[in-house]
Every structure is written in structure tokens, then in C-alpha cells.
Short mmCIF file of C-alpha atoms in Angstrom, two decimals:
data_model
loop_
_atom_site.label_atom_id
_atom_site.label_comp_id
_atom_site.label_asym_id
_atom_site.label_seq_id
_atom_site.Cartn_x
_atom_site.Cartn_y
_atom_site.Cartn_z
CA MET O 1 -0.40 -0.40 -0.45
CA ALA O 2 1.11 3.09 -1.11
CA TRP O 3 1.46 6.90 1.49
CA LYS O 4 -0.14 7.75 -1.27
CA TRP O 5 -3.37 5.76 -0.26
CA ILE O 6 -2.92 6.19 3.31
CA LYS O 7 -2.92 10.39 2.28
CA THR O 8 -5.75 9.62 0.80
CA PHE O 9 -8.24 7.69 3.44
CA VAL O 10 -6.67 10.20 5.91
CA TYR O 11 -8.48 13.35 3.24
CA LEU O 12 -11.02 11.85 3.04
CA SER O 13 -11.57 11.21 6.63
CA MET O 14 -10.97 14.96 7.31
CA CYS O 15 -13.68 16.00 4.04
CA VAL O 16 -17.13 12.93 5.36
CA THR O 17 -16.81 14.26 8.39
CA SER O 18 -17.78 18.16 6.98
CA ALA O 19 -19.99 16.25 4.79
CA VAL O 20 -22.67 15.71 5.78
CA GLY O 21 -26.22 18.75 5.71
CA ASN O 22 -25.66 18.95 1.51
CA LYS O 23 -28.86 17.16 0.32
CA GLN O 24 -28.00 16.73 -3.66
CA ALA O 25 -29.96 13.39 -5.50
CA SER O 26 -27.30 10.43 -4.83
CA GLN O 27 -25.98 8.98 -8.09
CA LYS O 28 -27.89 7.46 -11.36
CA LYS O 29 -24.88 4.72 -11.80
CA CYS O 30 -24.55 2.56 -8.55
CA ALA O 31 -20.69 2.43 -7.78
CA ASP O 32 -18.61 -0.61 -7.88
CA PHE O 33 -15.40 -1.84 -7.89
CA ASN O 34 -12.73 -1.76 -11.25
CA ASN O 35 -12.38 -5.20 -13.13
CA THR O 36 -8.59 -4.08 -14.65
CA ILE O 37 -7.56 -6.13 -17.06
CA TRP O 38 -3.41 -6.27 -17.76
CA GLN O 39 -3.63 -3.51 -20.69
CA GLN O 40 -5.84 -1.55 -18.33
CA TYR O 41 -3.27 -1.15 -15.97
CA ARG O 42 0.04 -0.60 -18.22
CA GLN O 43 -2.39 2.77 -20.16
CA GLY O 44 -3.19 3.63 -15.73
CA ILE O 45 -6.52 5.04 -17.09
CA LYS O 46 -9.09 4.32 -14.28
CA LEU O 47 -8.19 5.25 -11.07
CA ARG O 48 -5.53 3.76 -8.70
CA VAL O 49 -7.95 4.04 -4.92
CA GLN O 50 -12.28 4.59 -4.70
CA TYR O 51 -14.36 4.14 -1.79
CA PHE O 52 -17.81 3.23 -2.39
CA LEU O 53 -20.57 3.90 1.21
CA LEU O 54 -23.02 1.86 1.72
CA THR O 55 -25.90 3.32 4.14
CA ARG O 56 -29.00 2.14 4.89
CA ASN O 57 -31.16 5.13 2.79
CA ASN O 58 -28.82 2.75 -0.53
CA ALA O 59 -28.21 -0.27 1.25
CA ASP O 60 -28.65 -1.87 -2.73
CA CYS O 61 -27.02 1.20 -4.62
CA ALA O 62 -22.85 2.18 -4.29
CA SER O 63 -22.71 5.96 -3.50
CA LEU O 64 -18.92 6.59 -5.17
CA PHE O 65 -16.36 8.90 -3.26
CA THR O 66 -14.99 10.94 -6.30
CA GLN O 67 -10.96 12.39 -5.97
CA ASP O 68 -13.19 15.36 -5.61
CA CYS O 69 -14.20 14.77 -3.19
CA LEU O 70 -10.51 14.96 -1.98
CA ASN O 71 -10.06 18.45 -2.83
CA GLN O 72 -12.45 19.90 -1.05
CA THR O 73 -14.25 20.70 -4.29
CA GLN O 74 -17.60 19.40 -2.32
CA LYS O 75 -18.92 16.51 -4.47
CA HIS O 76 -19.74 15.01 -1.99
CA THR O 77 -22.35 11.31 -0.98
CA ALA O 78 -25.63 12.67 0.85
CA TYR O 79 -25.77 9.56 2.41
CA PHE O 80 -22.18 9.90 5.48
CA ASN O 81 -24.07 10.55 8.96
CA SER O 82 -20.74 11.64 11.32
CA SER O 83 -23.36 10.30 13.96
CA LEU O 84 -22.99 6.88 12.52
CA PRO O 85 -20.52 4.21 13.09
CA THR O 86 -18.61 3.76 10.35
CA LYS O 87 -17.03 0.35 9.11
CA VAL O 88 -14.45 0.81 6.68
CA ILE O 89 -14.09 -2.68 4.45
CA VAL O 90 -10.54 -3.23 3.27
CA HIS O 91 -10.23 -6.16 0.88
CA GLY O 92 -6.63 -8.31 -0.33
CA TYR O 93 -4.43 -8.62 -2.78
CA ARG O 94 -7.41 -10.42 -6.09
CA PRO O 95 -6.34 -11.45 -9.43
CA LEU O 96 -6.22 -9.51 -12.10
CA GLY O 97 -9.66 -8.80 -13.97
CA SER O 98 -11.55 -10.06 -11.23
CA LYS O 99 -13.42 -8.36 -8.47
CA PRO O 100 -12.58 -9.37 -3.97
CA SER O 101 -15.82 -12.00 -3.40
CA GLY O 102 -18.16 -11.67 -0.23
CA MET O 103 -17.62 -7.16 0.34
CA SER O 104 -20.65 -6.87 -1.05
CA ASP O 105 -22.64 -9.56 1.95
CA LEU O 106 -20.58 -7.87 4.82
CA ALA O 107 -21.70 -4.77 3.66
CA LYS O 108 -25.38 -5.70 3.82
CA ALA O 109 -24.79 -7.85 6.24
CA LEU O 110 -23.08 -4.96 8.56
CA LEU O 111 -25.94 -2.58 8.34
CA ARG O 112 -28.52 -5.73 9.16
CA GLU O 113 -26.47 -5.40 12.10
CA GLU O 114 -26.43 -1.72 13.06
CA ASP O 115 -27.18 1.75 11.66
CA LEU O 116 -24.42 3.37 10.36
CA ASN O 117 -21.68 4.70 7.70
CA VAL O 118 -20.13 1.84 5.22
CA LEU O 119 -16.68 2.30 3.62
CA VAL O 120 -15.85 -0.45 0.74
CA VAL O 121 -11.93 0.84 0.37
CA ASP O 122 -11.07 0.07 -3.65
CA TRP O 123 -7.02 -0.43 -3.73
CA GLU O 124 -6.90 -2.59 -6.73
CA PHE O 125 -4.27 -1.43 -8.90
CA VAL O 126 -1.83 -1.57 -5.93
CA ALA O 127 -3.71 -5.12 -4.74
CA SER O 128 -4.07 -7.01 -7.86
CA PHE O 129 0.48 -6.93 -8.86
CA ALA O 130 2.41 -8.73 -7.64
CA TYR O 131 2.07 -10.05 -4.54
CA ASN O 132 6.14 -9.02 -2.83
CA LEU O 133 5.06 -5.85 -4.40
CA VAL O 134 1.91 -4.91 -2.47
CA VAL O 135 3.82 -6.04 0.19
CA GLU O 136 7.05 -4.01 -0.49
CA ASN O 137 5.20 -0.92 -1.81
CA TYR O 138 1.84 -0.46 0.37
CA LYS O 139 3.72 1.11 3.21
CA GLU O 140 6.06 3.50 1.12
CA LYS O 141 6.18 7.22 -0.12
CA HIS O 142 2.90 6.76 -3.16
CA GLY O 143 -16.14 15.81 12.20
CA SER O 144 -15.54 11.56 12.89
CA THR O 145 -14.06 10.43 15.86
CA LEU O 146 -11.17 8.46 15.13
CA GLU O 147 -13.50 5.86 18.17
CA SER O 148 -16.33 5.72 15.97
CA PHE O 149 -14.27 4.02 12.84
CA HIS O 150 -14.49 0.15 13.10
CA PHE O 151 -11.71 -1.08 10.39
CA ILE O 152 -12.79 -4.37 8.72
CA GLY O 153 -9.63 -5.78 6.32
CA MET O 154 -9.28 -9.36 4.65
CA SER O 155 -5.70 -11.37 4.09
CA LEU O 156 -3.25 -8.65 3.12
CA GLY O 157 -6.11 -5.90 4.14
CA ALA O 158 -5.99 -6.40 7.53
CA HIS O 159 -1.98 -5.51 7.46
CA VAL O 160 -3.17 -1.81 5.18
CA SER O 161 -5.66 -1.90 8.27
CA GLY O 162 -3.38 -1.73 10.54
CA PHE O 163 -1.16 0.46 9.26
CA VAL O 164 -4.29 2.99 8.55
CA GLY O 165 -4.69 2.28 12.65
CA THR O 166 -0.19 3.00 13.40
CA LEU O 167 -0.42 6.74 11.46
CA PHE O 168 -3.67 7.33 13.92
CA GLU O 169 -1.63 6.19 16.80
CA GLY O 170 -3.59 3.34 17.75
CA LYS O 171 -7.05 5.11 18.46
CA LEU O 172 -8.78 3.90 15.94
CA GLY O 173 -11.95 1.51 17.87
CA ARG O 174 -11.77 -1.41 16.06
CA ILE O 175 -9.53 -3.54 14.08
CA THR O 176 -11.36 -7.02 12.89
CA GLY O 177 -7.89 -9.12 10.58
CA LEU O 178 -9.45 -11.75 8.57
CA ASP O 179 -7.49 -14.38 7.86
CA PRO O 180 -5.04 -12.08 7.66
CA ALA O 181 -2.17 -12.56 5.44
CA GLY O 182 0.98 -14.89 6.16
CA PRO O 183 3.20 -14.48 3.15
CA MET O 184 6.34 -11.89 4.01
CA PHE O 185 4.70 -10.67 7.32
CA LYS O 186 4.93 -13.73 9.84
CA LYS O 187 8.31 -12.56 11.00
CA ALA O 188 7.42 -8.77 10.66
CA ALA O 189 7.92 -6.14 12.96
CA PRO O 190 4.95 -5.53 14.35
CA PHE O 191 4.75 -1.88 13.04
CA ASP O 192 5.33 -3.61 9.62
CA ARG O 193 1.78 -6.16 10.24
CA LEU O 194 -1.84 -5.74 11.43
CA ASP O 195 -0.90 -5.75 16.22
CA SER O 196 -3.40 -5.29 18.86
CA SER O 197 -0.83 -1.38 19.07
CA ASP O 198 -3.02 -0.54 15.68
CA ALA O 199 -6.16 0.03 17.57
CA LEU O 200 -8.22 -0.14 20.87
CA PHE O 201 -9.52 -3.12 20.68
CA VAL O 202 -8.36 -5.95 17.26
CA GLU O 203 -9.21 -8.77 16.90
CA ALA O 204 -8.38 -11.98 14.20
CA ILE O 205 -10.03 -15.34 13.25
CA HIS O 206 -7.56 -17.19 11.05
CA THR O 207 -8.23 -20.03 9.33
CA ASP O 208 -5.41 -20.70 7.11
CA SER O 209 -2.65 -19.89 9.52
CA ASP O 210 -0.31 -22.92 7.27
CA GLN O 211 -0.68 -21.53 3.81
CA PHE O 212 -1.63 -17.82 3.05
CA GLY O 213 -2.88 -16.51 7.07
CA ILE O 214 -0.97 -15.62 8.96
CA SER O 215 0.23 -18.01 12.25
CA ILE O 216 1.19 -15.57 14.60
CA PRO O 217 -1.77 -13.54 17.32
CA VAL O 218 -2.21 -10.04 15.85
CA GLY O 219 -4.90 -9.04 18.10
CA HIS O 220 -5.61 -8.82 22.03
CA VAL O 221 -7.97 -12.12 20.46
CA ASP O 222 -6.90 -14.41 18.50
CA PHE O 223 -9.85 -16.97 17.20
CA PHE O 224 -7.80 -19.77 15.56
CA LEU O 225 -11.35 -21.94 14.63
CA ASN O 226 -10.28 -25.44 14.07
CA GLY O 227 -6.87 -25.24 15.01
CA GLY O 228 -6.65 -22.12 12.05
CA MET O 229 -5.88 -24.18 10.52
CA ASP O 230 -7.75 -26.55 7.95
CA GLN O 231 -11.95 -25.99 7.47
CA PRO O 232 -14.12 -28.32 7.50
CA GLY O 233 -15.94 -28.81 3.57
CA CYS O 234 -12.49 -26.82 2.14
CA THR O 235 -10.74 -30.77 0.65
CA HIS O 236 -13.95 -31.60 -1.18
CA LEU O 237 -13.55 -30.63 -5.41
CA ASP O 238 -16.46 -29.75 -6.67
CA LEU O 239 -15.80 -26.68 -5.97
CA ALA O 240 -16.86 -23.62 -8.10
CA SER O 241 -13.21 -23.49 -9.35
CA MET O 242 -9.22 -23.86 -8.82
CA PHE O 243 -8.99 -20.83 -6.99
CA ASP O 244 -12.30 -21.78 -5.29
CA TYR O 245 -10.68 -24.40 -3.29
CA VAL O 246 -7.49 -23.42 -2.76
CA THR O 247 -9.20 -20.56 -1.77
CA CYS O 248 -10.53 -21.82 0.35
CA ASP O 249 -9.72 -22.10 3.78
CA HIS O 250 -8.58 -18.46 3.45
CA MET O 251 -11.43 -16.84 2.52
CA ARG O 252 -13.76 -18.79 5.78
CA ALA O 253 -12.96 -15.92 7.65
CA LEU O 254 -15.31 -14.06 5.83
CA SER O 255 -17.60 -16.07 5.44
CA VAL O 256 -18.20 -16.89 9.05
CA TYR O 257 -17.70 -13.32 9.93
CA THR O 258 -20.21 -11.97 7.71
CA SER O 259 -22.44 -15.18 9.54
CA ALA O 260 -21.84 -14.46 12.48
CA LEU O 261 -23.31 -11.38 12.11
CA ASN O 262 -27.26 -12.39 11.31
CA ARG O 263 -26.49 -13.96 15.09
CA SER O 264 -28.54 -17.00 14.43
CA CYS O 265 -26.29 -19.02 16.30
CA SER O 266 -23.33 -18.33 18.64
CA LEU O 267 -19.88 -18.61 17.71
CA THR O 268 -18.02 -19.00 20.95
CA GLY O 269 -13.91 -19.03 21.69
CA PHE O 270 -12.29 -21.10 24.02
CA PRO O 271 -8.82 -19.86 25.42
CA CYS O 272 -6.08 -22.12 25.39
CA SER O 273 -1.88 -22.46 25.19
CA SER O 274 -3.08 -25.23 22.38
CA PHE O 275 -5.45 -26.31 19.30
CA GLU O 276 -4.52 -29.07 20.33
CA GLU O 277 -4.53 -28.17 24.94
CA PHE O 278 -8.56 -27.98 23.93
CA LEU O 279 -8.98 -30.47 21.26
CA ALA O 280 -8.21 -32.44 25.38
CA GLY O 281 -10.68 -31.08 26.52
CA LYS O 282 -8.17 -29.13 28.81
CA CYS O 283 -10.13 -25.73 27.83
CA ILE O 284 -13.89 -25.70 28.97
CA THR O 285 -13.82 -22.52 30.53
CA CYS O 286 -12.96 -18.90 30.02
CA GLU O 287 -12.83 -17.89 32.95
CA ASP O 288 -8.86 -16.39 32.37
CA PRO O 289 -9.06 -13.92 31.29
CA PHE O 290 -12.24 -13.30 31.05
CA THR O 291 -13.82 -14.54 33.99
CA GLY O 292 -16.39 -16.68 33.02
CA THR O 293 -17.90 -14.77 29.34
CA CYS O 294 -16.18 -16.38 26.49
CA PRO O 295 -15.83 -14.40 23.34
CA GLN O 296 -17.84 -14.51 19.87
CA ILE O 297 -17.40 -13.63 16.44
CA GLY O 298 -19.48 -11.36 15.31
CA LEU O 299 -19.87 -8.84 19.30
CA LEU O 300 -18.85 -5.61 20.27
CA LYS O 301 -15.83 -6.63 20.67
CA SER O 302 -16.49 -9.72 20.36
CA GLY O 303 -18.56 -9.73 24.42
CA ILE O 304 -15.60 -8.48 25.87
CA THR O 305 -15.61 -6.59 28.65
CA VAL O 306 -12.48 -7.33 30.84
CA THR O 307 -10.72 -4.02 31.86
CA PRO O 308 -7.74 -4.75 30.68
CA LEU O 309 -8.17 -6.36 27.46
CA PRO O 310 -6.58 -9.66 27.31
CA ASN O 311 -3.18 -8.97 24.35
CA HIS O 312 -2.43 -11.93 22.17
CA GLU O 313 -4.91 -14.23 23.17
CA LYS O 314 -5.46 -17.32 21.28
CA VAL O 315 -8.85 -18.89 21.38
CA TYR O 316 -9.79 -21.46 19.22
CA LEU O 317 -13.51 -22.53 18.09
CA LEU O 318 -14.88 -25.95 16.05
CA THR O 319 -17.56 -25.20 13.74
CA THR O 320 -19.52 -26.62 10.60
CA ALA O 321 -18.60 -26.84 7.10
CA THR O 322 -21.61 -25.36 5.36
CA ALA O 323 -24.11 -21.58 6.74
CA PRO O 324 -24.53 -20.92 9.75
CA TYR O 325 -21.38 -23.18 10.58
CA CYS O 326 -21.95 -23.66 15.02
CA ALA O 327 -21.29 -26.10 15.89
CA HIS O 328 -22.30 -26.40 19.96
CA HIS O 329 -18.28 -27.76 21.90
CA ILE O 330 -19.87 -31.52 23.24
CA LEU O 331 -17.72 -32.97 25.50
CA VAL O 332 -16.66 -36.92 25.68
CA GLU O 333 -14.95 -37.65 29.22
CA LEU O 334 -14.75 -41.91 29.82
CA ARG O 335 -12.94 -43.74 32.46
CA VAL O 336 -12.42 -47.04 31.45
CA SER O 337 -11.15 -50.09 33.31
CA PRO O 338 -7.02 -51.74 33.01
CA LEU O 339 -6.71 -53.22 29.95
CA ASP O 340 -4.15 -55.85 28.42
CA LYS O 341 -3.83 -54.16 25.46
CA SER O 342 -4.36 -50.78 24.01
CA ALA O 343 -7.79 -50.73 22.17
CA ASP O 344 -9.65 -48.58 19.28
CA ILE O 345 -12.71 -47.76 20.01
CA GLN O 346 -15.67 -44.96 17.91
CA LEU O 347 -17.99 -43.18 19.51
CA THR O 348 -21.21 -41.22 18.16
CA LEU O 349 -23.33 -38.56 19.38
CA ILE O 350 -27.49 -39.53 17.50
CA THR O 351 -29.46 -36.77 17.30
CA VAL O 352 -32.19 -37.74 14.81
CA GLY O 353 -32.65 -34.96 11.64
CA HIS O 354 -28.71 -34.52 11.90
CA PRO O 355 -25.31 -35.51 10.87
CA GLU O 356 -24.29 -38.46 13.35
CA THR O 357 -20.05 -36.84 15.12
CA GLU O 358 -18.34 -39.99 15.36
CA LEU O 359 -15.53 -39.86 17.66
CA LYS O 360 -11.83 -42.47 17.00
CA LEU O 361 -10.11 -43.06 20.47
CA LYS O 362 -6.91 -45.23 21.14
CA LEU O 363 -6.38 -46.15 24.39
CA ASN O 364 -3.89 -46.84 26.30
CA LYS O 365 -3.00 -49.42 28.85
CA ASP O 366 -1.40 -46.80 31.13
CA GLU O 367 -4.19 -43.90 30.69
CA MET O 368 -7.96 -44.97 32.63
CA VAL O 369 -9.08 -40.81 31.59
CA TYR O 370 -9.89 -39.88 28.58
CA LYS O 371 -11.42 -35.94 27.47
CA LYS O 372 -12.23 -34.56 24.13
CA VAL O 373 -13.40 -32.02 22.65
CA THR O 374 -16.00 -32.46 19.73
CA ALA O 375 -18.57 -30.43 17.68
CA HIS O 376 -22.47 -31.65 16.73
CA PRO O 377 -24.74 -29.84 14.63
CA ALA O 378 -27.59 -29.87 18.00
CA GLN O 379 -27.26 -29.61 21.15
CA LEU O 380 -26.76 -31.73 24.28
CA CYS O 381 -30.19 -31.79 25.16
CA LYS O 382 -31.52 -32.58 21.69
CA ILE O 383 -29.22 -35.93 21.79
CA ASP O 384 -31.16 -38.94 20.78
CA SER O 385 -28.26 -41.54 21.87
CA VAL O 386 -25.22 -42.28 21.97
CA GLN O 387 -23.08 -45.45 20.88
CA VAL O 388 -19.89 -47.31 20.98
CA LYS O 389 -18.17 -50.05 18.42
CA ASN O 390 -14.76 -51.18 19.82
CA THR O 391 -13.00 -51.01 16.69
CA GLY O 392 -9.63 -52.87 16.77
CA ALA O 393 -8.10 -54.92 14.16
CA ARG O 394 -9.73 -58.49 13.88
CA PHE O 395 -6.23 -60.19 15.11
CA PHE O 396 -5.49 -58.09 17.97
CA ARG O 397 -8.99 -56.18 18.84
CA GLN O 398 -9.41 -55.64 22.58
CA GLY O 399 -11.38 -57.86 24.28
CA ASP O 400 -14.65 -57.02 26.29
CA ILE O 401 -14.16 -53.24 27.19
CA GLN O 402 -14.92 -52.13 31.35
CA PHE O 403 -16.08 -48.66 31.34
CA ALA O 404 -16.59 -46.82 35.08
CA TYR O 405 -18.95 -44.41 32.88
CA ILE O 406 -18.81 -42.41 30.08
CA CYS O 407 -20.32 -38.78 30.63
CA ILE O 408 -21.04 -36.42 27.69
CA SER O 409 -21.32 -32.37 28.26
CA GLU O 410 -21.84 -29.59 26.05
CA ILE O 411 -18.85 -26.39 27.46
CA PRO O 412 -19.10 -23.90 28.06
CA GLN O 413 -20.82 -24.83 30.81
CA THR O 414 -23.98 -21.69 31.58
CA ARG O 415 -27.44 -23.29 31.25
CA GLY O 416 -27.07 -25.52 33.93
CA LEU O 417 -27.29 -28.45 31.91
CA ASP O 418 -25.87 -31.67 34.41
CA PRO O 419 -23.92 -34.32 32.47
CA LEU O 420 -25.29 -37.53 30.38
CA CYS O 421 -23.68 -40.51 32.39
CA VAL O 422 -23.84 -43.71 31.63
CA LYS O 423 -22.18 -46.16 34.43
CA ASN O 424 -20.96 -49.84 34.69
CA ILE O 425 -20.51 -50.73 30.54
CA ASN O 426 -19.14 -53.65 28.91
CA ILE O 427 -18.74 -53.76 25.37
CA GLY O 428 -17.73 -57.15 23.76
CA ARG O 429 -15.97 -57.55 20.63
CA GLY O 430 -18.20 -56.56 17.22
CA VAL O 431 -21.24 -56.14 19.62
CA PRO O 432 -22.35 -52.04 19.97
CA TRP O 433 -23.70 -50.40 22.92
CA SER O 434 -25.65 -47.68 22.09
CA ARG O 435 -28.75 -46.11 25.21
CA ASP O 436 -31.07 -44.30 23.99
CA PHE O 437 -31.96 -40.79 26.05
CA VAL O 438 -35.11 -39.34 26.67
CA GLN O 439 -34.58 -35.40 27.29
CA VAL O 440 -36.37 -32.11 26.93
CA CYS O 441 -34.55 -28.66 25.68
#
């Protein structure tokens, strides 16, 4: 991102805060992203940066902030309202000849959630050339309160948002990084990438930290979905295009955040030192550092009320493969009697009308208590039955397996639901065991 772009945004901020009051007719043509081809890029015949404004008064037809506004000739849109909060959406790297996906859906979801100004930044010319040049150049020479601005940056746009926050000395209200870009940023100093010092509250959603996203925490709170790497549903080859297949994990952050704004269900994270520790059932509360209130994606400041804010706090959660992506976190705990040799079991949670959840566990001779967190599409009180099978190899399979108990519970345990427990279970070779539950939510 060039210094010229940063200056443009600063001038834009000054202009739009004094723009309210001129109620001229809205533009006849809806503004849209540049869709530049290589020849046009070389000729430089299009705007290098554009700003689209969407409000509840023009949610289906974006207005364009022109360069005239930046030159203070007052040719501004009549829709901007400086008394309302402002969300600024910044897309990331995109190939020439393409438009950033998901930006319109995100803007509309924001407007459904709250009455505000949504500014969408189109910086195609500097975001569409070679990726390494974008990274090297994005900060070189080329009336509203700061607290009311919330930047939402996808991929490289997350770091652009962070640099804007640096220019404002960390006084922007909020920055949300949607899978902040990783290549060439993983070893960068905090000044050269998104960091918690860039705004009063910085959050990040990580979905592709082993490829296009960054693997380190960069905000006050960092949500690592499914460990922050491989996302459910992104391994299928029936996606719309090879580009969609390659970027599926990376773009999932945008899809999940947009879906979370609809509030159809909660996407709750649990603070933990690692994803492995979380799956092992060692991080099932949010007492430290959130005093019992687990952070959620999409809420104001992620629902975090603690003071001072945590820093670079990693939280983990599981999701489903499709919108709204919400999964119920189920803790499975079992105690097994001493074994002659190791054994393999498969535990299945069954809810009529929903996909089954299968959980495979390896039981060792020297362990007795096992815990595992898994994702289930229905809440605990709607689980109809649980089934357990002894699945070891035929000739090396453990004989009968004795369980002192098998308990399943939902985390976080905020609604007072007691765990579902079954005691004194014997599972023989090749004979599945199951138990039905009759509950009322």
C-alpha cells in the first residue's frame, strides 16, 4: 500500500466528517469495483483508489466518493452521517481481472446489524500486481471521532488496516483482521503488520495459518477456527473453481464473520495454549482471562468486557462446513478399567435429523481417564443416543472393554445442563453398545 493511498484516506476522513448537510440527489449509476485487465493496468486509465459508501438509505446501490471530495470541492455523497459509526472494509490481494468476493454480503450484513456508514475501499491497482510488490509498496511514499471507525480487513487488507491504525497512533476504535496475510508478514515487526497496538481493540480470525494466513496472534484476541488451518468442507474437489479450492480455507474467515453478524447462532471461542490442549478437554471454561464470559465472533468487542484487555490471547473453536458454521462443543469423558492391551473405539453421537458425529479414540494400557472435545450440530439436550464400538483390528482387538462411566456434556456449561452419564458399561467384540436419551430442552 502506498503512502499516497494512506494520505487519500486521511483526506477522505476529513472530508466526510464535514460532508453532512448537502442532500443532493444520489448518483444515477451504482458504484462498482474496478475490473482491470492487464492493458488497462499498464495504461493507468482508471482510478487507483475508490471509496464506495453504503448506508441503510442506499444499501442496494453504492455511492462513490470521488477525488473531487478529496480536493474539497464538496462533490460528496448525501448519505454519509457523521453521527453514526463507520465501518471501513478493505479487501486483500486479488488477481487482475477479478473482483473481491464477499464484500457486498459483508456490507449488507453490517447494515442489517446496525445503522451505520459502510465504506468499501477499492484499491485494485496496488492490490493486483505481484504479491511481493504489494507488500513492499503498501506503505511507501506513493467531524467523526476516531473511536467510531472500525476497519475490517481481509488478508492483506488486515495489514493495510493496521498501518492506517499506526498512523492514527492506535486511536481507531476497532480493527478486525479476517485471516491476516501470512507470506512475508510472519517474521515482520509489529510496526510492519497488524498488531494489537493499532487500535483500541484488535481481533483476528485465523482460518488458513499454514498457507495464506498468518500463524501468530496479532490482536488483543485471536480466534483460531478448527486450529486455524484446514476448514471443514474445503477438502472437496467440487468447488466452483480451482481458485476457490486453493483459497477456500483463507476465505472462510470472511464467510464466518459475515454469517456471525446474522446472530442465528453463537460462535464461541475458548482460551487455550494450543489447539491440541483444547481438543483434549483441558480448556473448557473462560475464567482466565475473561472472567467467565467466553468471547464470540461478531459481537461488539467480541463480547469482551474485561479491563485491561488481554493481549495476543489465542482462543479456539470448532465449526461446521456450511453457514451458519456454528457447532455445539461437546465434551466426551470416559473412564476405562485396566486393559490387557491397547484398544480402538468409535463413539457416535446421534441426533435425528442431523448428521452423526463420530469420534475415534485410542485407549492405552496405562491410561484410565480420557477427555475429548468434538463438534456436534445439535445441542446436548437434543442428542437422542450414544453408540460405542470396539473397532480394533480383528486379530489384535482387545477383548471386552469395561467402562466405569461415559459422560457427555456441552461447553461452556452456562445453562445449568447436567452431563449425560452412563455407568458400568461392558462392550464386547463386534457388539456395538448404545443408549437412548429422553430429554427436554
